[in-house]
PDB file of C-alpha atoms (C1' of nucleotides) in Angstrom:
ATOM      1  CA  MET A   1      -1.452  73.473 -73.065  1.00 62.00           C
ATOM      2  CA  SER A   2      -3.560  74.970 -75.691  1.00 65.00           C
ATOM      3  CA  SER A   3      -3.508  78.552 -76.914  1.00 71.00           C
ATOM      4  CA  SER A   4      -7.128  79.056 -75.884  1.00 86.00           C
ATOM      5  CA  THR A   5      -6.097  78.231 -71.976  1.00 94.00           C
ATOM      6  CA  VAL A   6      -7.149  80.604 -69.663  1.00 96.00           C
ATOM      7  CA  ILE A   7      -7.217  81.042 -65.873  1.00 97.00           C
ATOM      8  CA  VAL A   8     -10.474  82.465 -64.144  1.00 97.00           C
ATOM      9  CA  LEU A   9      -9.539  83.920 -60.897  1.00 97.00           C
ATOM     10  CA  ASP A  10     -11.121  85.442 -57.832  1.00 97.00           C
ATOM     11  CA  PHE A  11      -9.943  86.911 -54.615  1.00 98.00           C
ATOM     12  CA  GLU A  12     -11.835  87.402 -51.141  1.00 97.00           C
ATOM     13  CA  THR A  13     -10.157  90.123 -49.381  1.00 97.00           C
ATOM     14  CA  SER A  14     -10.202  91.977 -46.335  1.00 96.00           C
ATOM     15  CA  GLY A  15     -11.934  95.533 -47.858  1.00 95.00           C
ATOM     16  CA  HIS A  16     -11.621  97.179 -51.263  1.00 94.00           C
ATOM     17  CA  SER A  17      -8.101  98.643 -51.326  1.00 93.00           C
ATOM     18  CA  PRO A  18      -4.770  97.386 -51.179  1.00 94.00           C
ATOM     19  CA  GLY A  19      -3.759 101.013 -50.793  1.00 91.00           C
ATOM     20  CA  LEU A  20      -5.318 101.092 -47.753  1.00 91.00           C
ATOM     21  CA  GLY A  21      -3.733  98.152 -46.325  1.00 94.00           C
ATOM     22  CA  ASP A  22      -6.575  95.455 -47.557  1.00 96.00           C
ATOM     23  CA  ARG A  23      -5.193  92.009 -48.328  1.00 97.00           C
ATOM     24  CA  PRO A  24      -6.438  88.864 -49.753  1.00 98.00           C
ATOM     25  CA  ILE A  25      -7.876  85.943 -47.410  1.00 98.00           C
ATOM     26  CA  GLU A  26      -8.602  83.641 -50.337  1.00 98.00           C
ATOM     27  CA  VAL A  27      -7.764  82.926 -53.937  1.00 98.00           C
ATOM     28  CA  GLY A  28      -9.761  80.795 -55.902  1.00 98.00           C
ATOM     29  CA  ALA A  29      -9.073  80.053 -59.742  1.00 98.00           C
ATOM     30  CA  VAL A  30      -9.925  77.589 -62.503  1.00 97.00           C
ATOM     31  CA  ARG A  31      -7.979  76.744 -65.708  1.00 97.00           C
ATOM     32  CA  LEU A  32     -10.147  76.658 -68.712  1.00 97.00           C
ATOM     33  CA  GLU A  33      -9.197  74.642 -72.200  1.00 94.00           C
ATOM     34  CA  GLY A  34     -11.641  75.554 -74.642  1.00 85.00           C
ATOM     35  CA  ASN A  35     -15.227  74.972 -72.992  1.00 86.00           C
ATOM     36  CA  ARG A  36     -13.940  72.621 -70.386  1.00 94.00           C
ATOM     37  CA  ILE A  37     -12.703  73.235 -66.583  1.00 95.00           C
ATOM     38  CA  MET A  38      -9.482  70.998 -66.715  1.00 96.00           C
ATOM     39  CA  ASP A  39      -8.029  72.234 -63.129  1.00 97.00           C
ATOM     40  CA  HIS A  40      -8.411  74.297 -60.247  1.00 97.00           C
ATOM     41  CA  PHE A  41      -6.621  76.299 -57.380  1.00 98.00           C
ATOM     42  CA  GLN A  42      -8.091  77.389 -54.043  1.00 97.00           C
ATOM     43  CA  GLU A  43      -6.208  78.250 -50.675  1.00 98.00           C
ATOM     44  CA  LEU A  44      -7.335  80.435 -47.644  1.00 98.00           C
ATOM     45  CA  MET A  45      -4.336  82.593 -46.677  1.00 98.00           C
ATOM     46  CA  ASN A  46      -3.632  84.750 -43.486  1.00 97.00           C
ATOM     47  CA  PRO A  47      -3.171  88.550 -44.222  1.00 97.00           C
ATOM     48  CA  GLY A  48      -1.634  89.033 -40.761  1.00 96.00           C
ATOM     49  CA  PHE A  49      -4.412  90.929 -38.860  1.00 96.00           C
ATOM     50  CA  PRO A  50      -8.010  89.940 -38.389  1.00 96.00           C
ATOM     51  CA  ILE A  51     -10.839  90.693 -40.575  1.00 96.00           C
ATOM     52  CA  GLY A  52     -14.078  92.429 -40.104  1.00 94.00           C
ATOM     53  CA  TRP A  53     -17.322  91.264 -39.020  1.00 94.00           C
ATOM     54  CA  PHE A  54     -18.469  92.424 -42.372  1.00 93.00           C
ATOM     55  CA  ILE A  55     -15.978  90.259 -44.426  1.00 95.00           C
ATOM     56  CA  GLU A  56     -16.608  87.374 -41.911  1.00 96.00           C
ATOM     57  CA  SER A  57     -20.447  87.508 -42.585  1.00 94.00           C
ATOM     58  CA  LEU A  58     -20.144  88.088 -46.306  1.00 94.00           C
ATOM     59  CA  THR A  59     -17.705  85.072 -47.114  1.00 96.00           C
ATOM     60  CA  GLY A  60     -18.241  82.921 -44.273  1.00 96.00           C
ATOM     61  CA  ILE A  61     -14.445  82.653 -43.755  1.00 97.00           C
ATOM     62  CA  SER A  62     -13.883  83.295 -39.943  1.00 96.00           C
ATOM     63  CA  ASN A  63     -10.915  84.757 -38.091  1.00 96.00           C
ATOM     64  CA  GLN A  64      -9.979  81.343 -36.860  1.00 97.00           C
ATOM     65  CA  GLN A  65      -9.682  79.660 -40.340  1.00 97.00           C
ATOM     66  CA  ILE A  66      -7.508  82.459 -41.325  1.00 96.00           C
ATOM     67  CA  ALA A  67      -5.254  82.354 -38.202  1.00 96.00           C
ATOM     68  CA  GLN A  68      -4.811  78.633 -39.156  1.00 97.00           C
ATOM     69  CA  ALA A  69      -4.053  79.565 -42.721  1.00 97.00           C
ATOM     70  CA  PRO A  70      -0.704  79.949 -44.596  1.00 98.00           C
ATOM     71  CA  PRO A  71       0.955  83.567 -44.863  1.00 97.00           C
ATOM     72  CA  CYS A  72      -0.231  85.490 -48.085  1.00 97.00           C
ATOM     73  CA  GLU A  73       3.407  85.265 -49.155  1.00 97.00           C
ATOM     74  CA  GLU A  74       3.504  81.333 -49.128  1.00 98.00           C
ATOM     75  CA  VAL A  75       0.136  81.244 -50.978  1.00 98.00           C
ATOM     76  CA  MET A  76       0.672  83.597 -53.413  1.00 97.00           C
ATOM     77  CA  THR A  77       4.086  82.481 -54.615  1.00 97.00           C
ATOM     78  CA  ARG A  78       2.389  79.021 -55.162  1.00 98.00           C
ATOM     79  CA  PHE A  79      -0.250  80.754 -56.950  1.00 98.00           C
ATOM     80  CA  ALA A  80       2.083  82.761 -59.153  1.00 97.00           C
ATOM     81  CA  ASP A  81       3.863  79.584 -60.123  1.00 97.00           C
ATOM     82  CA  TRP A  82       0.302  77.741 -61.069  1.00 97.00           C
ATOM     83  CA  ILE A  83      -0.839  80.864 -63.074  1.00 97.00           C
ATOM     84  CA  GLY A  84       2.611  81.063 -64.941  1.00 96.00           C
ATOM     85  CA  ASP A  85       2.166  83.526 -67.929  1.00 95.00           C
ATOM     86  CA  THR A  86      -1.380  82.073 -68.759  1.00 96.00           C
ATOM     87  CA  PRO A  87      -3.982  84.800 -69.907  1.00 96.00           C
ATOM     88  CA  LEU A  88      -6.403  85.740 -66.929  1.00 96.00           C
ATOM     89  CA  ILE A  89      -9.850  86.435 -66.621  1.00 97.00           C
ATOM     90  CA  ALA A  90     -11.982  88.119 -63.395  1.00 97.00           C
ATOM     91  CA  HIS A  91     -15.477  89.673 -62.861  1.00 96.00           C
ATOM     92  CA  ASN A  92     -14.607  93.407 -62.198  1.00 95.00           C
ATOM     93  CA  ALA A  93     -11.036  92.331 -63.375  1.00 95.00           C
ATOM     94  CA  ALA A  94      -9.710  96.106 -61.979  1.00 94.00           C
ATOM     95  CA  PHE A  95     -10.404  94.907 -58.371  1.00 95.00           C
ATOM     96  CA  ASP A  96      -8.833  91.429 -58.340  1.00 96.00           C
ATOM     97  CA  ARG A  97      -5.681  93.041 -60.685  1.00 95.00           C
ATOM     98  CA  ARG A  98      -5.053  95.640 -58.066  1.00 95.00           C
ATOM     99  CA  PHE A  99      -4.722  92.797 -55.307  1.00 97.00           C
ATOM    100  CA  LEU A 100      -2.916  90.598 -57.301  1.00 97.00           C
ATOM    101  CA  ASP A 101      -0.227  92.949 -58.473  1.00 96.00           C
ATOM    102  CA  ALA A 102       0.080  94.498 -54.763  1.00 96.00           C
ATOM    103  CA  GLU A 103       0.486  90.907 -53.497  1.00 97.00           C
ATOM    104  CA  LEU A 104       3.166  89.850 -56.385  1.00 96.00           C
ATOM    105  CA  ALA A 105       5.162  92.897 -55.751  1.00 95.00           C
ATOM    106  CA  LEU A 106       5.451  92.018 -51.920  1.00 96.00           C
ATOM    107  CA  ILE A 107       7.077  88.826 -53.142  1.00 96.00           C
ATOM    108  CA  GLY A 108       9.299  90.363 -55.450  1.00 96.00           C
ATOM    109  CA  ARG A 109       7.361  89.100 -58.738  1.00 95.00           C
ATOM    110  CA  SER A 110       5.568  90.865 -61.353  1.00 93.00           C
ATOM    111  CA  ARG A 111       2.865  89.925 -63.951  1.00 94.00           C
ATOM    112  CA  ASP A 112       3.085  89.939 -67.800  1.00 93.00           C
ATOM    113  CA  ASN A 113      -0.219  87.993 -68.148  1.00 95.00           C
ATOM    114  CA  PRO A 114      -2.909  89.695 -70.135  1.00 94.00           C
ATOM    115  CA  MET A 115      -6.315  90.144 -68.182  1.00 94.00           C
ATOM    116  CA  ALA A 116      -9.645  90.590 -69.340  1.00 95.00           C
ATOM    117  CA  CYS A 117     -12.914  91.395 -67.295  1.00 95.00           C
ATOM    118  CA  THR A 118     -16.050  89.679 -67.478  1.00 96.00           C
ATOM    119  CA  VAL A 119     -17.985  92.796 -66.488  1.00 95.00           C
ATOM    120  CA  LEU A 120     -16.633  94.968 -69.274  1.00 94.00           C
ATOM    121  CA  MET A 121     -17.674  91.918 -71.674  1.00 94.00           C
ATOM    122  CA  ALA A 122     -21.048  91.284 -70.166  1.00 95.00           C
ATOM    123  CA  ARG A 123     -22.016  95.310 -70.605  1.00 93.00           C
ATOM    124  CA  ARG A 124     -21.289  94.716 -74.321  1.00 93.00           C
ATOM    125  CA  ILE A 125     -22.641  91.304 -75.011  1.00 93.00           C
ATOM    126  CA  LEU A 126     -25.345  91.233 -72.573  1.00 94.00           C
ATOM    127  CA  PRO A 127     -26.413  94.918 -72.081  1.00 92.00           C
ATOM    128  CA  GLU A 128     -30.195  93.884 -71.558  1.00 91.00           C
ATOM    129  CA  ALA A 129     -29.325  92.061 -68.443  1.00 93.00           C
ATOM    130  CA  PRO A 130     -31.075  93.314 -65.210  1.00 93.00           C
ATOM    131  CA  ASN A 131     -27.633  94.447 -64.046  1.00 94.00           C
ATOM    132  CA  HIS A 132     -23.909  93.344 -64.441  1.00 95.00           C
ATOM    133  CA  LYS A 133     -23.302  91.815 -60.787  1.00 95.00           C
ATOM    134  CA  LEU A 134     -21.826  88.081 -61.063  1.00 96.00           C
ATOM    135  CA  ALA A 135     -25.187  86.319 -59.252  1.00 95.00           C
ATOM    136  CA  THR A 136     -27.666  88.343 -61.621  1.00 95.00           C
ATOM    137  CA  LEU A 137     -25.769  87.477 -64.966  1.00 96.00           C
ATOM    138  CA  VAL A 138     -25.133  83.563 -63.640  1.00 96.00           C
ATOM    139  CA  HIS A 139     -28.774  83.337 -63.027  1.00 95.00           C
ATOM    140  CA  TYR A 140     -29.820  85.547 -66.411  1.00 95.00           C
ATOM    141  CA  CYS A 141     -27.668  83.042 -68.269  1.00 95.00           C
ATOM    142  CA  GLY A 142     -29.128  79.942 -66.731  1.00 95.00           C
ATOM    143  CA  ILE A 143     -25.539  78.842 -65.446  1.00 95.00           C
ATOM    144  CA  PRO A 144     -26.071  76.078 -63.042  1.00 92.00           C
ATOM    145  CA  THR A 145     -24.272  76.850 -59.599  1.00 90.00           C
ATOM    146  CA  SER A 146     -23.680  75.189 -56.365  1.00 89.00           C
ATOM    147  CA  GLY A 147     -25.470  78.027 -54.424  1.00 90.00           C
ATOM    148  CA  ILE A 148     -22.140  79.172 -52.781  1.00 91.00           C
ATOM    149  CA  PHE A 149     -21.512  82.855 -53.636  1.00 92.00           C
ATOM    150  CA  HIS A 150     -18.654  85.078 -52.229  1.00 94.00           C
ATOM    151  CA  ARG A 151     -16.262  82.011 -51.770  1.00 96.00           C
ATOM    152  CA  ALA A 152     -13.192  82.341 -54.226  1.00 97.00           C
ATOM    153  CA  LEU A 153     -13.376  78.740 -56.187  1.00 97.00           C
ATOM    154  CA  ALA A 154     -17.145  79.121 -56.702  1.00 96.00           C
ATOM    155  CA  ASP A 155     -17.096  82.388 -57.638  1.00 97.00           C
ATOM    156  CA  ALA A 156     -14.117  81.598 -60.129  1.00 97.00           C
ATOM    157  CA  GLU A 157     -16.049  78.927 -61.487  1.00 97.00           C
ATOM    158  CA  MET A 158     -18.901  80.704 -62.020  1.00 97.00           C
ATOM    159  CA  THR A 159     -17.230  83.405 -63.750  1.00 97.00           C
ATOM    160  CA  GLY A 160     -15.535  80.844 -65.897  1.00 97.00           C
ATOM    161  CA  ARG A 161     -18.849  79.207 -67.047  1.00 96.00           C
ATOM    162  CA  LEU A 162     -20.199  82.957 -67.596  1.00 96.00           C
ATOM    163  CA  TRP A 163     -16.916  83.777 -70.005  1.00 96.00           C
ATOM    164  CA  MET A 164     -17.749  80.424 -71.574  1.00 96.00           C
ATOM    165  CA  THR A 165     -21.460  81.149 -72.102  1.00 95.00           C
ATOM    166  CA  MET A 166     -20.390  84.662 -73.726  1.00 95.00           C
ATOM    167  CA  THR A 167     -17.978  83.516 -76.060  1.00 95.00           C
ATOM    168  CA  GLU A 168     -20.099  80.777 -77.032  1.00 94.00           C
ATOM    169  CA  LEU A 169     -22.776  83.297 -77.718  1.00 93.00           C
ATOM    170  CA  LEU A 170     -20.670  85.587 -79.900  1.00 93.00           C
ATOM    171  CA  ARG A 171     -19.344  82.421 -81.634  1.00 93.00           C
ATOM    172  CA  GLU A 172     -22.893  81.516 -82.701  1.00 93.00           C
ATOM    173  CA  ARG A 173     -24.026  84.827 -83.181  1.00 91.00           C
ATOM    174  CA  TYR A 174     -21.195  85.497 -85.602  1.00 91.00           C
ATOM    175  CA  LYS A 175     -20.924  82.266 -87.086  1.00 91.00           C
ATOM    176  CA  LEU A 176     -16.940  81.929 -85.969  1.00 91.00           C
ATOM    177  CA  ASP A 177     -15.151  79.092 -85.365  1.00 88.00           C
ATOM    178  CA  ALA A 178     -13.528  80.362 -82.237  1.00 89.00           C
ATOM    179  CA  ILE A 179     -13.222  83.526 -80.235  1.00 91.00           C
ATOM    180  CA  PRO A 180      -9.673  84.208 -79.291  1.00 92.00           C
ATOM    181  CA  PHE A 181      -8.841  85.963 -75.838  1.00 93.00           C
ATOM    182  CA  ALA A 182      -7.126  88.715 -77.636  1.00 92.00           C
ATOM    183  CA  LEU A 183     -10.675  89.255 -79.369  1.00 92.00           C
ATOM    184  CA  MET A 184     -12.508  89.390 -76.023  1.00 92.00           C
ATOM    185  CA  GLN A 185     -10.032  91.779 -74.488  1.00 90.00           C
ATOM    186  CA  HIS A 186     -10.172  94.125 -77.323  1.00 91.00           C
ATOM    187  CA  LEU A 187     -13.870  94.220 -77.239  1.00 91.00           C
ATOM    188  CA  SER A 188     -13.746  95.061 -73.576  1.00 89.00           C
ATOM    189  CA  ARG A 189     -11.471  98.002 -74.483  1.00 88.00           C
ATOM    190  CA  ILE A 190     -13.782  99.898 -77.280  1.00 89.00           C
ATOM    191  CA  SER A 191     -16.799 101.830 -76.973  1.00 87.00           C
ATOM    192  CA  ARG A 192     -20.044  99.790 -76.500  1.00 85.00           C
ATOM    193  CA  THR A 193     -21.372 101.401 -79.290  1.00 84.00           C
ATOM    194  CA  ARG A 194     -18.457 100.198 -81.844  1.00 87.00           C
ATOM    195  CA  VAL A 195     -18.693  96.433 -80.907  1.00 90.00           C
ATOM    196  CA  GLU A 196     -21.066  95.220 -83.306  1.00 88.00           C
ATOM    197  CA  HIS A 197     -19.541  97.038 -86.123  1.00 89.00           C
ATOM    198  CA  TYR A 198     -16.058  96.012 -84.962  1.00 91.00           C
ATOM    199  CA  LEU A 199     -17.364  92.098 -84.828  1.00 91.00           C
ATOM    200  CA  GLU A 200     -18.755  92.571 -88.497  1.00 91.00           C
ATOM    201  CA  LYS A 201     -15.682  93.730 -89.696  1.00 90.00           C
ATOM    202  CA  TYR A 202     -13.629  90.838 -87.839  1.00 91.00           C
ATOM    203  CA  CYS A 203     -16.031  88.472 -89.381  1.00 90.00           C
ATOM    204  CA  ARG A 204     -15.383  89.883 -92.700  1.00 90.00           C
ATOM    205  CA  GLN A 205     -11.311  89.853 -92.447  1.00 88.00           C
ATOM    206  CA  ARG A 206     -11.610  86.279 -91.062  1.00 86.00           C
ATOM    207  CA  GLN A 207     -13.740  85.033 -94.009  1.00 85.00           C
ATOM    208  CA  ASP A 208     -11.538  86.636 -96.393  1.00 86.00           C
ATOM    209  CA  HIS A 209      -8.350  85.121 -94.665  1.00 83.00           C
ATOM    210  CA  LEU A 210     -10.097  81.540 -94.848  1.00 81.00           C
ATOM    211  CA  ASN A 211     -11.096  82.202 -98.917  1.00 83.00           C
ATOM    212  CA  ARG A 212      -7.320  83.002 -99.286  1.00 84.00           C
ATOM    213  CA  ALA A 213      -6.136  80.136 -97.322  1.00 79.00           C
ATOM    214  CA  GLY A 214      -8.621  77.760 -99.329  1.00 72.00           C
TER     215      GLY A 214
ATOM    216  C1'  DT B   1     -25.156  98.204 -41.143  1.00 59.64           C
ATOM    217  C1'  DG B   2     -21.147  98.921 -45.453  1.00 59.64           C
ATOM    218  C1'  DC B   3     -20.320 104.914 -46.458  1.00 59.64           C
ATOM    219  C1'  DC B   4     -13.712 103.678 -47.133  1.00 59.64           C
ATOM    220  C1'  DA B   5     -11.145 103.017 -53.447  1.00 59.64           C
ATOM    221  C1'  DG B   6     -10.429 102.802 -58.264  1.00 59.64           C
ATOM    222  C1'  DG B   7     -11.832 102.126 -63.146  1.00 59.64           C
ATOM    223  C1'  DC B   8     -15.701 102.289 -66.438  1.00 59.64           C
ATOM    224  C1'  DC B   9     -19.277 104.208 -68.449  1.00 59.64           C
ATOM    225  C1'  DC B  10     -23.582 107.001 -69.395  1.00 59.64           C
ATOM    226  C1'  DT B  11     -25.255 111.504 -69.890  1.00 59.64           C
ATOM    227  C1'  DC B  12     -28.609 116.647 -68.590  1.00 59.64           C
ATOM    228  C1'  DT B  13     -20.911 115.530 -70.735  1.00 59.64           C
ATOM    229  C1'  DT B  14     -15.640 116.849 -72.451  1.00 59.64           C
ATOM    230  C1'  DT B  15     -13.853 123.359 -67.495  1.00 59.64           C
ATOM    231  C1'  DA B  16     -18.178 116.962 -64.486  1.00 59.64           C
ATOM    232  C1'  DG B  17     -21.078 114.234 -61.780  1.00 59.64           C
ATOM    233  C1'  DG B  18     -22.731 110.067 -60.266  1.00 59.64           C
ATOM    234  C1'  DG B  19     -24.061 105.104 -60.758  1.00 59.64           C
ATOM    235  C1'  DC B  20     -22.062 100.407 -61.194  1.00 59.64           C
ATOM    236  C1'  DC B  21     -18.853  96.510 -59.941  1.00 59.64           C
ATOM    237  C1'  DT B  22     -15.737  94.148 -56.941  1.00 59.64           C
ATOM    238  C1'  DT B  23     -14.704  92.965 -50.861  1.00 59.64           C
TER     239       DT B  23
END
DNA sequence: TGCCAGGCCCTCTTTAGGGCCTT
């Protein structure tokens, strides 16, 4: 597996808050290596209670489908094995991180994977976009879609393509040979007003390093 | 038909309030 490998994940859930008892009903994820999707993961799961009409309507996932799905614990065990310690990405990662960590705790596991957020990145790299919802950004960037939204694998794949689009934009804008995950993660942590200055400094240091190596 | 939560981020800010984003 290459050092540029990342996993982009998305949960469909019964609501907004694991703290109020909400749980995942589907997880979808794609494994990116460089600028290619190399693998994927998608499973429905049974949270142990019926979901509300709004979630059924939003996702198209029915209570009948959920009732036939394996329990969250079983799916999350497979998912934890699948992601390993690969760096993770999600759209509004704070949301998916809460559910991931809550479900991992329930199966006696924990997460060390670093995690980056495409909402935070898009606010910095695409500040001129009409808004930073996933569907808007995908349309704004001209990313082709299946037309499916609010299903875990489809949203994870769109988020992955958005991530690749933004890294490619930065790579071309700053004439870099690569955009490491750690750089994107750092950019999402600093103030928006400092992003351009930081990238210019990063480019100068990178060029100095190459000059010394050459 | 989302109003539930939580983190980020802006501003008419920092002794705060409110919009955005996720389901």
